[in-house]
mmCIF file of C-alpha atoms and ligand atoms in Angstrom:
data_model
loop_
_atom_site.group_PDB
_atom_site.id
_atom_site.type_symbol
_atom_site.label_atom_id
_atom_site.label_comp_id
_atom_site.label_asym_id
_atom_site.label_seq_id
_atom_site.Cartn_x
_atom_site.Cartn_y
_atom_site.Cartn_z
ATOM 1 C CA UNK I 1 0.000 0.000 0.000
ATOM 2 C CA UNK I 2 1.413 3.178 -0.751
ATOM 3 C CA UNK I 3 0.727 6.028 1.654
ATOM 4 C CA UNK I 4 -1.533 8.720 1.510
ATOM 5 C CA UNK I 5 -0.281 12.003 -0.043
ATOM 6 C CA UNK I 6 -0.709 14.970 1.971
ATOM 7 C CA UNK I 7 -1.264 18.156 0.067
ATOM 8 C CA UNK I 8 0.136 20.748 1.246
ATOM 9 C CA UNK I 9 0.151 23.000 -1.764
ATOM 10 C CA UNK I 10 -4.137 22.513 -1.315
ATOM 11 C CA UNK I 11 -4.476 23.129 2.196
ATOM 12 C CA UNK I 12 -1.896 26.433 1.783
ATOM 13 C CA UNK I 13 -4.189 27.946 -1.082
ATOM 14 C CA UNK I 14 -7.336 27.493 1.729
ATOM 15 C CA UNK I 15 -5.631 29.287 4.084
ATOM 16 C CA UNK I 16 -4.001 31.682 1.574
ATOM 17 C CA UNK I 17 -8.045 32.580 0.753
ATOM 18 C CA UNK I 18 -8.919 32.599 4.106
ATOM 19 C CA UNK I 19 -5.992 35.300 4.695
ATOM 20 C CA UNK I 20 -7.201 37.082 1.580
ATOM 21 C CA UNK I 21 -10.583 37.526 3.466
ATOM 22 C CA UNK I 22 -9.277 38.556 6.450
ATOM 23 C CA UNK I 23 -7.240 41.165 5.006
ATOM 24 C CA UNK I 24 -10.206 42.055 2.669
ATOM 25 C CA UNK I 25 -12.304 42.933 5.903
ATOM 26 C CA UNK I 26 -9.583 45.517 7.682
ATOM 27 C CA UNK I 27 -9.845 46.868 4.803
ATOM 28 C CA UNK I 28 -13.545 46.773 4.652
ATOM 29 C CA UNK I 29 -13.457 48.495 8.213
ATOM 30 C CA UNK I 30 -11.456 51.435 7.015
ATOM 31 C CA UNK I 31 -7.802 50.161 8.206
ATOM 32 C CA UNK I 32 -5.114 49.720 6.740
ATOM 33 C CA UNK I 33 -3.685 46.769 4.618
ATOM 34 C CA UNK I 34 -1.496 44.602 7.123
ATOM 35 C CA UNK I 35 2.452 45.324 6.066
ATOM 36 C CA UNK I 36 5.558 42.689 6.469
ATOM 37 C CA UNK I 37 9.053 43.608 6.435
ATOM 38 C CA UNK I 38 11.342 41.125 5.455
ATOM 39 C CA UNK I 39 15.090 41.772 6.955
ATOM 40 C CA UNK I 40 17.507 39.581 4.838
ATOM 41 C CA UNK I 41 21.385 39.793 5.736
ATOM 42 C CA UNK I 42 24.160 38.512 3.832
ATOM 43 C CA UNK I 43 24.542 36.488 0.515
ATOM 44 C CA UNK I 44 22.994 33.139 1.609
ATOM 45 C CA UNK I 45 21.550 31.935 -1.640
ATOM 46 C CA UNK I 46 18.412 29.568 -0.356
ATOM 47 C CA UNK I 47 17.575 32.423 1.809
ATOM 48 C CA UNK I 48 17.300 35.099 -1.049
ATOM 49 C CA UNK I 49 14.230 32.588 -2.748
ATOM 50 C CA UNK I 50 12.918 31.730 0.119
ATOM 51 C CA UNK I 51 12.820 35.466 0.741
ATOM 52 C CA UNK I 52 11.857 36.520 -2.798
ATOM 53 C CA UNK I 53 9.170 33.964 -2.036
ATOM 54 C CA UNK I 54 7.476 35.249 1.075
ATOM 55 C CA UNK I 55 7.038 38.831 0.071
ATOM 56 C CA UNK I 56 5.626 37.680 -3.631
ATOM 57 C CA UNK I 57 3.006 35.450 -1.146
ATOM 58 C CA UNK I 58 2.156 38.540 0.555
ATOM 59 C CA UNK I 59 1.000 40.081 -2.610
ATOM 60 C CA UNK I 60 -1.394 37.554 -3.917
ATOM 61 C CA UNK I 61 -3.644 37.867 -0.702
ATOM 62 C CA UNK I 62 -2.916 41.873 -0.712
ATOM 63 C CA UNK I 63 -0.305 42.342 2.642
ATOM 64 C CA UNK I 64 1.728 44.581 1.803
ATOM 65 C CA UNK I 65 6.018 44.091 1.713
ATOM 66 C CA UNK I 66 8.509 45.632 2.043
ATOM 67 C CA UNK I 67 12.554 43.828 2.010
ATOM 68 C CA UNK I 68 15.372 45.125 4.137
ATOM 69 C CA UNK I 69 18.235 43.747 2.201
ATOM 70 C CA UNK I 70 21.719 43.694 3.799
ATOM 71 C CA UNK I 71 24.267 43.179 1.512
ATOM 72 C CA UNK I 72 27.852 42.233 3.011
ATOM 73 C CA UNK I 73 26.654 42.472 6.373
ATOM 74 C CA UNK I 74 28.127 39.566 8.610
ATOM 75 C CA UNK I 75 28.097 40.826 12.417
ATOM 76 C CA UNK I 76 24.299 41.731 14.094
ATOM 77 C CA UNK I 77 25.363 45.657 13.735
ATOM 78 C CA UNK I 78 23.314 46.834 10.942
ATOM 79 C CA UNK I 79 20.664 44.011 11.367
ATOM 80 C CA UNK I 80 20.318 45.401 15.254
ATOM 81 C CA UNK I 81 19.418 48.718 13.658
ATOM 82 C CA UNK I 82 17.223 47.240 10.880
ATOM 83 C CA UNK I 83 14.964 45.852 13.326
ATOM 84 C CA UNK I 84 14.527 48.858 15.595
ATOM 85 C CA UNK I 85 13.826 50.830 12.935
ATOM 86 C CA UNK I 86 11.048 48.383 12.233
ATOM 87 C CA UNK I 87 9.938 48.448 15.915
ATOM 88 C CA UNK I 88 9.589 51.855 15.406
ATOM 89 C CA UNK I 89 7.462 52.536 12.455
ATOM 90 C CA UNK I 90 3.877 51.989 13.335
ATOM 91 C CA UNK I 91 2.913 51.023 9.548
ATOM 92 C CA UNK I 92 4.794 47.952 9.900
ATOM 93 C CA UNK I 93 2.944 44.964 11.657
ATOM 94 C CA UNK I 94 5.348 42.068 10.941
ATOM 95 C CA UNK I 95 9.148 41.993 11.282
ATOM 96 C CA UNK I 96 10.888 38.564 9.958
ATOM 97 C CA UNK I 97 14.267 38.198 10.066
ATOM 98 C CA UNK I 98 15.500 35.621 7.518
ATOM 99 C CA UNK I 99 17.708 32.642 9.071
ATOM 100 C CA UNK I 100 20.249 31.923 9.052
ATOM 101 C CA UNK I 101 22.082 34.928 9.730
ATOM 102 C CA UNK I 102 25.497 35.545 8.984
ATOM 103 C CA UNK I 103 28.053 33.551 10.998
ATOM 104 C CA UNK I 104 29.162 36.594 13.067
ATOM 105 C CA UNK I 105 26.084 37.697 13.824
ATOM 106 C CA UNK I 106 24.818 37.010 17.198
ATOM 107 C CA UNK I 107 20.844 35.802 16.427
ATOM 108 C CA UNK I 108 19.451 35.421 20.367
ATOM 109 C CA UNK I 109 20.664 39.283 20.634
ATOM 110 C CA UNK I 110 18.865 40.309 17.345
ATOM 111 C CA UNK I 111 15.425 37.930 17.886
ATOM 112 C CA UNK I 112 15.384 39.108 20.951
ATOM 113 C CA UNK I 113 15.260 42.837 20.118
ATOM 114 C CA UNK I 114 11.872 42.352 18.152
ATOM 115 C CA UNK I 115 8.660 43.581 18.945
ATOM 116 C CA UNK I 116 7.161 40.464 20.169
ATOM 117 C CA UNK I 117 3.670 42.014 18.794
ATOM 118 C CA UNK I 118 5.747 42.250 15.485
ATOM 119 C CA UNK I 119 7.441 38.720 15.722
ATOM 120 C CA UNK I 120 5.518 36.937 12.915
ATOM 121 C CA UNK I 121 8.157 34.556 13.566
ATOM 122 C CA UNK I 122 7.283 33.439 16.819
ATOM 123 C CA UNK I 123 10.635 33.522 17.842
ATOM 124 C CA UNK I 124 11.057 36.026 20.874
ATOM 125 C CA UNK I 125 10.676 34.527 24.126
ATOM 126 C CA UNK I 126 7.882 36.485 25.108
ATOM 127 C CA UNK I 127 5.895 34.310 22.207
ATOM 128 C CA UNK I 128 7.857 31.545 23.092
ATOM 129 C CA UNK I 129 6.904 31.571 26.965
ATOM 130 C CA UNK I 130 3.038 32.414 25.586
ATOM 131 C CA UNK I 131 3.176 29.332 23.193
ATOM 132 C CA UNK I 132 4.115 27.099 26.544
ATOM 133 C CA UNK I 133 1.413 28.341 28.592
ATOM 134 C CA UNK I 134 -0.487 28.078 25.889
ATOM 135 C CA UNK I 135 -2.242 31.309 25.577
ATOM 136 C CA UNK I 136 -2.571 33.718 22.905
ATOM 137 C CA UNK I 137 0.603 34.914 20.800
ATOM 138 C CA UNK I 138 2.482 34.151 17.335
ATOM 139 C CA UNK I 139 3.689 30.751 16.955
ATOM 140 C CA UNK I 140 6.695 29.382 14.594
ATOM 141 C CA UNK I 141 5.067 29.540 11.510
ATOM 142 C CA UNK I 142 6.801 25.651 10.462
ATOM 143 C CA UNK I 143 4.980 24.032 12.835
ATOM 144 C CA UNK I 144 1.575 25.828 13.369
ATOM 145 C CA UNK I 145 1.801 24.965 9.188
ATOM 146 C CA UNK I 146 1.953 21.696 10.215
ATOM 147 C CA UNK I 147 -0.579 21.519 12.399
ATOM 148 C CA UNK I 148 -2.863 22.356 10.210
ATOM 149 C CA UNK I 149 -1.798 20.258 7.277
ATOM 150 C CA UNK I 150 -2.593 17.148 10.111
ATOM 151 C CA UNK I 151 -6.355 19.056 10.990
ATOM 152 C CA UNK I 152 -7.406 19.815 7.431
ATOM 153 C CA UNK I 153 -6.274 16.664 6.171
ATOM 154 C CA UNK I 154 -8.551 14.979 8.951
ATOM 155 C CA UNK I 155 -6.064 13.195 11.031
ATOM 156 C CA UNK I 156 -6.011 12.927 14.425
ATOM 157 C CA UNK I 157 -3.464 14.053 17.116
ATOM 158 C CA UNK I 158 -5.468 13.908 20.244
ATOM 159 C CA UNK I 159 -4.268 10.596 22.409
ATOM 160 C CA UNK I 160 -1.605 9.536 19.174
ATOM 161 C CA UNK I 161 1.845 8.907 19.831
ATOM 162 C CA UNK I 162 4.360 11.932 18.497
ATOM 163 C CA UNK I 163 8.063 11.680 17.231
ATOM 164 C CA UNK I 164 9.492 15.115 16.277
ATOM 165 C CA UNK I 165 13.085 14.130 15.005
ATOM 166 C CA UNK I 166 15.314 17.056 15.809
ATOM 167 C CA UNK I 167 15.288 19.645 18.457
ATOM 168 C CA UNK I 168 15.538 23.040 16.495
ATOM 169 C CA UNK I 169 14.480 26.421 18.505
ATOM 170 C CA UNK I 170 11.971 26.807 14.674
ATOM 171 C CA UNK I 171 10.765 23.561 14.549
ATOM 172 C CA UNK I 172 11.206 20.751 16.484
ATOM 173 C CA UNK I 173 11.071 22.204 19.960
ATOM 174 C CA UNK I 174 7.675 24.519 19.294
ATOM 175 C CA UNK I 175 6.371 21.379 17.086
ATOM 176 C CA UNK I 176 6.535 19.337 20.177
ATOM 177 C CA UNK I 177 4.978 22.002 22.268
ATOM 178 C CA UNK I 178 2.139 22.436 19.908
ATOM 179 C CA UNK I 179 1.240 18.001 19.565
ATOM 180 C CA UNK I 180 1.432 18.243 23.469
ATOM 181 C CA UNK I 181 -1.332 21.182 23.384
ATOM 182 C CA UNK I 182 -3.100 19.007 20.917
ATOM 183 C CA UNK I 183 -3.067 16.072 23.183
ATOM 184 C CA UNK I 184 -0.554 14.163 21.353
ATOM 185 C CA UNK I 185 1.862 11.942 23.550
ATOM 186 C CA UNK I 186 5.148 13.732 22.241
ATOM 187 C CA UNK I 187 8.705 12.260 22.399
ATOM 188 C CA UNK I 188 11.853 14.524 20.973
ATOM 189 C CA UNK I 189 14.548 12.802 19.792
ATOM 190 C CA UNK I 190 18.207 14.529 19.141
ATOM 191 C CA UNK I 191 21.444 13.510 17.818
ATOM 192 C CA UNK I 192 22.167 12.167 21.188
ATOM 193 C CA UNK I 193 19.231 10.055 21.728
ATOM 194 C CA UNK I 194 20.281 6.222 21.837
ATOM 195 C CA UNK I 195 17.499 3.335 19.285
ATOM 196 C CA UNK I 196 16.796 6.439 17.561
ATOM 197 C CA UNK I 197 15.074 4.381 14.605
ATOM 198 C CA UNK I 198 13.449 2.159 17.640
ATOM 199 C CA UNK I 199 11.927 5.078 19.183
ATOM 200 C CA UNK I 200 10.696 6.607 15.888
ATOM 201 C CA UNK I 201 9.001 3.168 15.229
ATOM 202 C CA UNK I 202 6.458 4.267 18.121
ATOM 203 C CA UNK I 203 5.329 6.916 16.607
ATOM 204 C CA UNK I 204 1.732 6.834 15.160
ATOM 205 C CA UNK I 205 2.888 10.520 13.701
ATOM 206 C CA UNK I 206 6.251 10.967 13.038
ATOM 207 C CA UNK I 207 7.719 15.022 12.201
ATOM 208 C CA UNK I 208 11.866 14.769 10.889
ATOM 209 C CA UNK I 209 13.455 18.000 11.340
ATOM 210 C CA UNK I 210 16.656 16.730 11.417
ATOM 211 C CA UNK I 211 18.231 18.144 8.311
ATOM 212 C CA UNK I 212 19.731 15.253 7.148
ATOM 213 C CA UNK I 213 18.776 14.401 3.323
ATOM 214 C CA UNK I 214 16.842 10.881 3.197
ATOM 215 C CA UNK I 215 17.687 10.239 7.112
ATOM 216 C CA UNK I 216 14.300 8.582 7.478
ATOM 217 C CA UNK I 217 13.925 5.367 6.484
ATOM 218 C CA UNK I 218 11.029 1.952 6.486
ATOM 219 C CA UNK I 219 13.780 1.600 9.447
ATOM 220 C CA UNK I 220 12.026 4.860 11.559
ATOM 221 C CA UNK I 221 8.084 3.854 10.111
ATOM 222 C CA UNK I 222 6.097 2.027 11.959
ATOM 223 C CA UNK I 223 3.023 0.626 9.402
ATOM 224 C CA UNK I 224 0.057 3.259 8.775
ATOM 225 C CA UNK I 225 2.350 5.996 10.132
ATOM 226 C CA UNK I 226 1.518 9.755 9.754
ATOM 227 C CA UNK I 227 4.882 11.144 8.486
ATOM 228 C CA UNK I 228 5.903 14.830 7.912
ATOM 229 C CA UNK I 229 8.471 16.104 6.227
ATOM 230 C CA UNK I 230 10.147 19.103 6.670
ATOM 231 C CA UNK I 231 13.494 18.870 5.397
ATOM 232 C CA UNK I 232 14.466 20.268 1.926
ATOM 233 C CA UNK I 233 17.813 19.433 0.453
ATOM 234 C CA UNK I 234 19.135 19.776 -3.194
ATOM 235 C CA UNK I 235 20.076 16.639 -4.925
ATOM 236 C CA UNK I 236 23.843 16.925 -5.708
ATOM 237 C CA UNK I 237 24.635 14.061 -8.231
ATOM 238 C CA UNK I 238 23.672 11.464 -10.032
ATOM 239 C CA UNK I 239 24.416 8.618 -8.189
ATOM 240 C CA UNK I 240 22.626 10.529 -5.011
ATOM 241 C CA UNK I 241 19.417 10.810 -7.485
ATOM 242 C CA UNK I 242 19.311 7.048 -8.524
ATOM 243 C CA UNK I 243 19.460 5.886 -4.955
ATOM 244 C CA UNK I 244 16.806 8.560 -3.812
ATOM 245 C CA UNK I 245 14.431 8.258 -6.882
ATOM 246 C CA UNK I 246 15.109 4.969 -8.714
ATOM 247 C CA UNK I 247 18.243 4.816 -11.851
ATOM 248 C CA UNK I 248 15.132 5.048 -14.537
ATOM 249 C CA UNK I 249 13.548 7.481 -12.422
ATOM 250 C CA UNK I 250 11.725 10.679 -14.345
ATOM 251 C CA UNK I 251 13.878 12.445 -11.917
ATOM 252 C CA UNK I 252 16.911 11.480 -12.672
ATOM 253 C CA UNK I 253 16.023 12.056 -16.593
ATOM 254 C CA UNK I 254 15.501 15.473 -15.059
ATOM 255 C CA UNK I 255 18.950 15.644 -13.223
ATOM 256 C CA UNK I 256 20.589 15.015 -15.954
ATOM 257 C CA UNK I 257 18.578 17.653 -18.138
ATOM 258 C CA UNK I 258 20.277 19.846 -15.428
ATOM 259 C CA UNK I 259 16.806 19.782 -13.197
ATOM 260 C CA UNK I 260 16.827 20.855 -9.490
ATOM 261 C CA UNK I 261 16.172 18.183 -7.793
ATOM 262 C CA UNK I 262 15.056 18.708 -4.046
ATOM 263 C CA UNK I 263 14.743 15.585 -1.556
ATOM 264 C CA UNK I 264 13.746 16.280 2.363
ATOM 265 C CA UNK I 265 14.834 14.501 5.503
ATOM 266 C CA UNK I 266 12.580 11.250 4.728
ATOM 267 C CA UNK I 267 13.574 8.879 1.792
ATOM 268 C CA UNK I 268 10.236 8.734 0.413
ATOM 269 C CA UNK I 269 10.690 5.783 -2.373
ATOM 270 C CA UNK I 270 11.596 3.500 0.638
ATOM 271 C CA UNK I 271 8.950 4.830 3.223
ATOM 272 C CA UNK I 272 5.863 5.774 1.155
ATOM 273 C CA UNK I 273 5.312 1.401 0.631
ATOM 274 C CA UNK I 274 5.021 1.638 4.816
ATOM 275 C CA UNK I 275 3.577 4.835 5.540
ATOM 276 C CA UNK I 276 -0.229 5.482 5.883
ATOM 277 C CA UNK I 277 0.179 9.150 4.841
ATOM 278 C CA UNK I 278 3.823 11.291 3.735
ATOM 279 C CA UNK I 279 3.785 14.812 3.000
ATOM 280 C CA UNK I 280 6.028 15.291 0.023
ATOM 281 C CA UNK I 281 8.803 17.564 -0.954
ATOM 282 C CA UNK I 282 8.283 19.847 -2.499
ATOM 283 C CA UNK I 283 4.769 20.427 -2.445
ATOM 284 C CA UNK I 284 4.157 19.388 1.452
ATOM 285 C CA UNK I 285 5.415 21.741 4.564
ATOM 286 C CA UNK I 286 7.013 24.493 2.467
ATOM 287 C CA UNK I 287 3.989 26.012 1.241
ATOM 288 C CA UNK I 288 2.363 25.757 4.647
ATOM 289 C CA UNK I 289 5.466 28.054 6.721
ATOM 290 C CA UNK I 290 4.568 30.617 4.213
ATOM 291 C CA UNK I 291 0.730 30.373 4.471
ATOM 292 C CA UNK I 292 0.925 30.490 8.194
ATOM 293 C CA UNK I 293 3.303 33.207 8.111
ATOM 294 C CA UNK I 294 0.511 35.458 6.411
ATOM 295 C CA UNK I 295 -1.540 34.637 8.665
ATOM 296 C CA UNK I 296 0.779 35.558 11.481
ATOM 297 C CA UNK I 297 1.211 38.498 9.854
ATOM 298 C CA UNK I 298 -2.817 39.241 9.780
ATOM 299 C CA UNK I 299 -3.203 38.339 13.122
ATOM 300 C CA UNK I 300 -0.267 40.434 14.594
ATOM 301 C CA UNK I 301 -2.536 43.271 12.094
ATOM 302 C CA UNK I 302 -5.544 42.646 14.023
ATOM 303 C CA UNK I 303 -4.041 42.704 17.497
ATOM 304 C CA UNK I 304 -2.637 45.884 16.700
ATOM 305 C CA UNK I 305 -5.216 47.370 14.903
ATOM 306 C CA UNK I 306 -7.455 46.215 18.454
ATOM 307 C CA UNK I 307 -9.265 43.445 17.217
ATOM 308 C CA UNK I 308 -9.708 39.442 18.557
ATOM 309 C CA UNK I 309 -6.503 37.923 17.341
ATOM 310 C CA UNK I 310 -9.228 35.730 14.271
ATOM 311 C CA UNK I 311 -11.882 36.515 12.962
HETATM 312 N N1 LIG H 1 14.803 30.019 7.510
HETATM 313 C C1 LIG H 1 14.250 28.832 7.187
HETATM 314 N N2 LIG H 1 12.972 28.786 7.599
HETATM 315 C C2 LIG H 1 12.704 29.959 8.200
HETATM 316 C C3 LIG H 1 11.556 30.512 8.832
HETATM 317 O O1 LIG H 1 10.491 29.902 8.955
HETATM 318 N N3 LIG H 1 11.697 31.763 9.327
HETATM 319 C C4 LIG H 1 12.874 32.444 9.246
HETATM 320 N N4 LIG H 1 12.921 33.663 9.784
HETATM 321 N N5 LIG H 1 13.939 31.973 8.671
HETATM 322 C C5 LIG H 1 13.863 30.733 8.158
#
């Protein structure tokens, strides 16, 4: 049995509509359009389309962009003073500052120098102790994407067993938080943690963040799994491509037509036989960090503009 495919590209365009409406009714009441400012710093080359990305998403549902691009920068200097600037302007509603930043740069000092009613990241620990308690706030955008992606696509966390795979301050760690709030019996595991493919066998859903191309294997999936993928990798070679996709793979036709080829952290030709459901790459989480980003963005709009944080 091959697994379910979960679409994340579908659920992304219903909540890219439902952020359309939401912007569509400030406007209706005579505010202004929400506005996110985009702080990119150095030369990192997946950032700038992951950037270039974002801010074209914000146009399609009408939030409005603006980028703060930092050429050559490589300590927190001119970033610092990016993002108080942004604090400052009240026309601004959502400050994201593109990771990674450059190795000098010191990124607690600048994530913690956002306005946490601006941090559409939900990255400053202001939003990071309100995500714990579990009240009201921005959350990561990765893993509320996620969360939704499991709701629309109708299956259910409350009582299952959770394995996040990898312990990052974006994803895993707030992706644990959020299964627990869902009632989801969560287990983390790390680069430390000991039967690492034993303990992911447990898992009824299973999240890898662990940035490792193809890391997850049948090895990790128990049968009739739930399995999310949020790693994105590019294919290097050839011989990486045939043992990923198959040697008479349509993919690796396409590597050799000089295709990008992308591949996450799960190897998807040997889990999708045991899975019950995979979320594929591309096409799975990706599109669901930048739909919940605009609708961090609205809802850090609404909250300033004095509304409920939703409609
Ligand atoms: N780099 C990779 N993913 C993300 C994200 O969700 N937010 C930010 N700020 N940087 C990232």
């Amino acid at each position: 049995m091959a697994a379910r495919v979960l679409d994340g590209e579908a659920v992304a365009k219903a909540i890219r509509l439902e952020v359309a409406a939401g912007v569509a009714d400030l406007c209706a009441r005579g505010m202004t359009r929400p506005r996110l400012a985009v702080v990119l710093a150095g030369e990192n080359l997946a950032s700038q389309v992951y950037v270039r990305n974002k801010i074209k998403a914000c146009g399609e549902v009408g939030i409005d962009s603006e980028l703060v691009r930092l050429e050559g920068s490589r300590d927190s200097g001119r970033t610092l003073a990016a993002v108080q600037e942004l604090n400052r302007r009240d026309e601004v509603d959502g400050i994201l500052v593109q990771l990674p930043l450059p190795d000098d740069a010191n990124e607690t000092r600048i994530l913690h120098s956002l306005d946490p009613a601006k941090d559409v990241d939900g990255l400053h620990p202001e939003n990071v102790g309100r995500m714990v308690e579990g009240a009201e706030g921005l959350r990561p955008c990765t893993p509320s994407g996620i969360l939704e992606l499991l709701k629309r696509s109708d299956i259910e966390v409350d009582g299952k067993r959770a394995v996040v795979l990898g312990r990052s301050a974006i994803v895993g760690k707030p992706m644990a938080i959020l299964l627990l709030h869902a009632n989801a019996t969560v287990t983390i595991c790390h680069s430390r943690t000991r039967q690492l493919a034993e303990v992911s066998r447990s898992a009824e859903i299973l999240v890898a963040a662990v940035g490792k191309p193809a890391f997850v294997t049948e090895a990790h999936v128990t049968p009739g799994a739930t399995v999310v993928d949020v790693g994105i990798h590019r294919v290097t070679n050839e011989e990486q491509a045939a043992e990923l996709f198959g040697r008479d793979s349509r993919q690796v036709a396409a590597f050799r037509e000089g295709k990008n080829l992308l591949v996450g952290d799960v190897h998807a030709r040997r889990v999708a036989p045991v899975a019950g459901a995979l979320s594929p790459v591309p096409g799975g989480v990706g599109p669901l960090t930048i739909a919940c980003l605009l609708q961090n963005t609205l809802q850090a709009a609404r909250v300033r503009r004095g509304l409920p944080a939703h409609r």
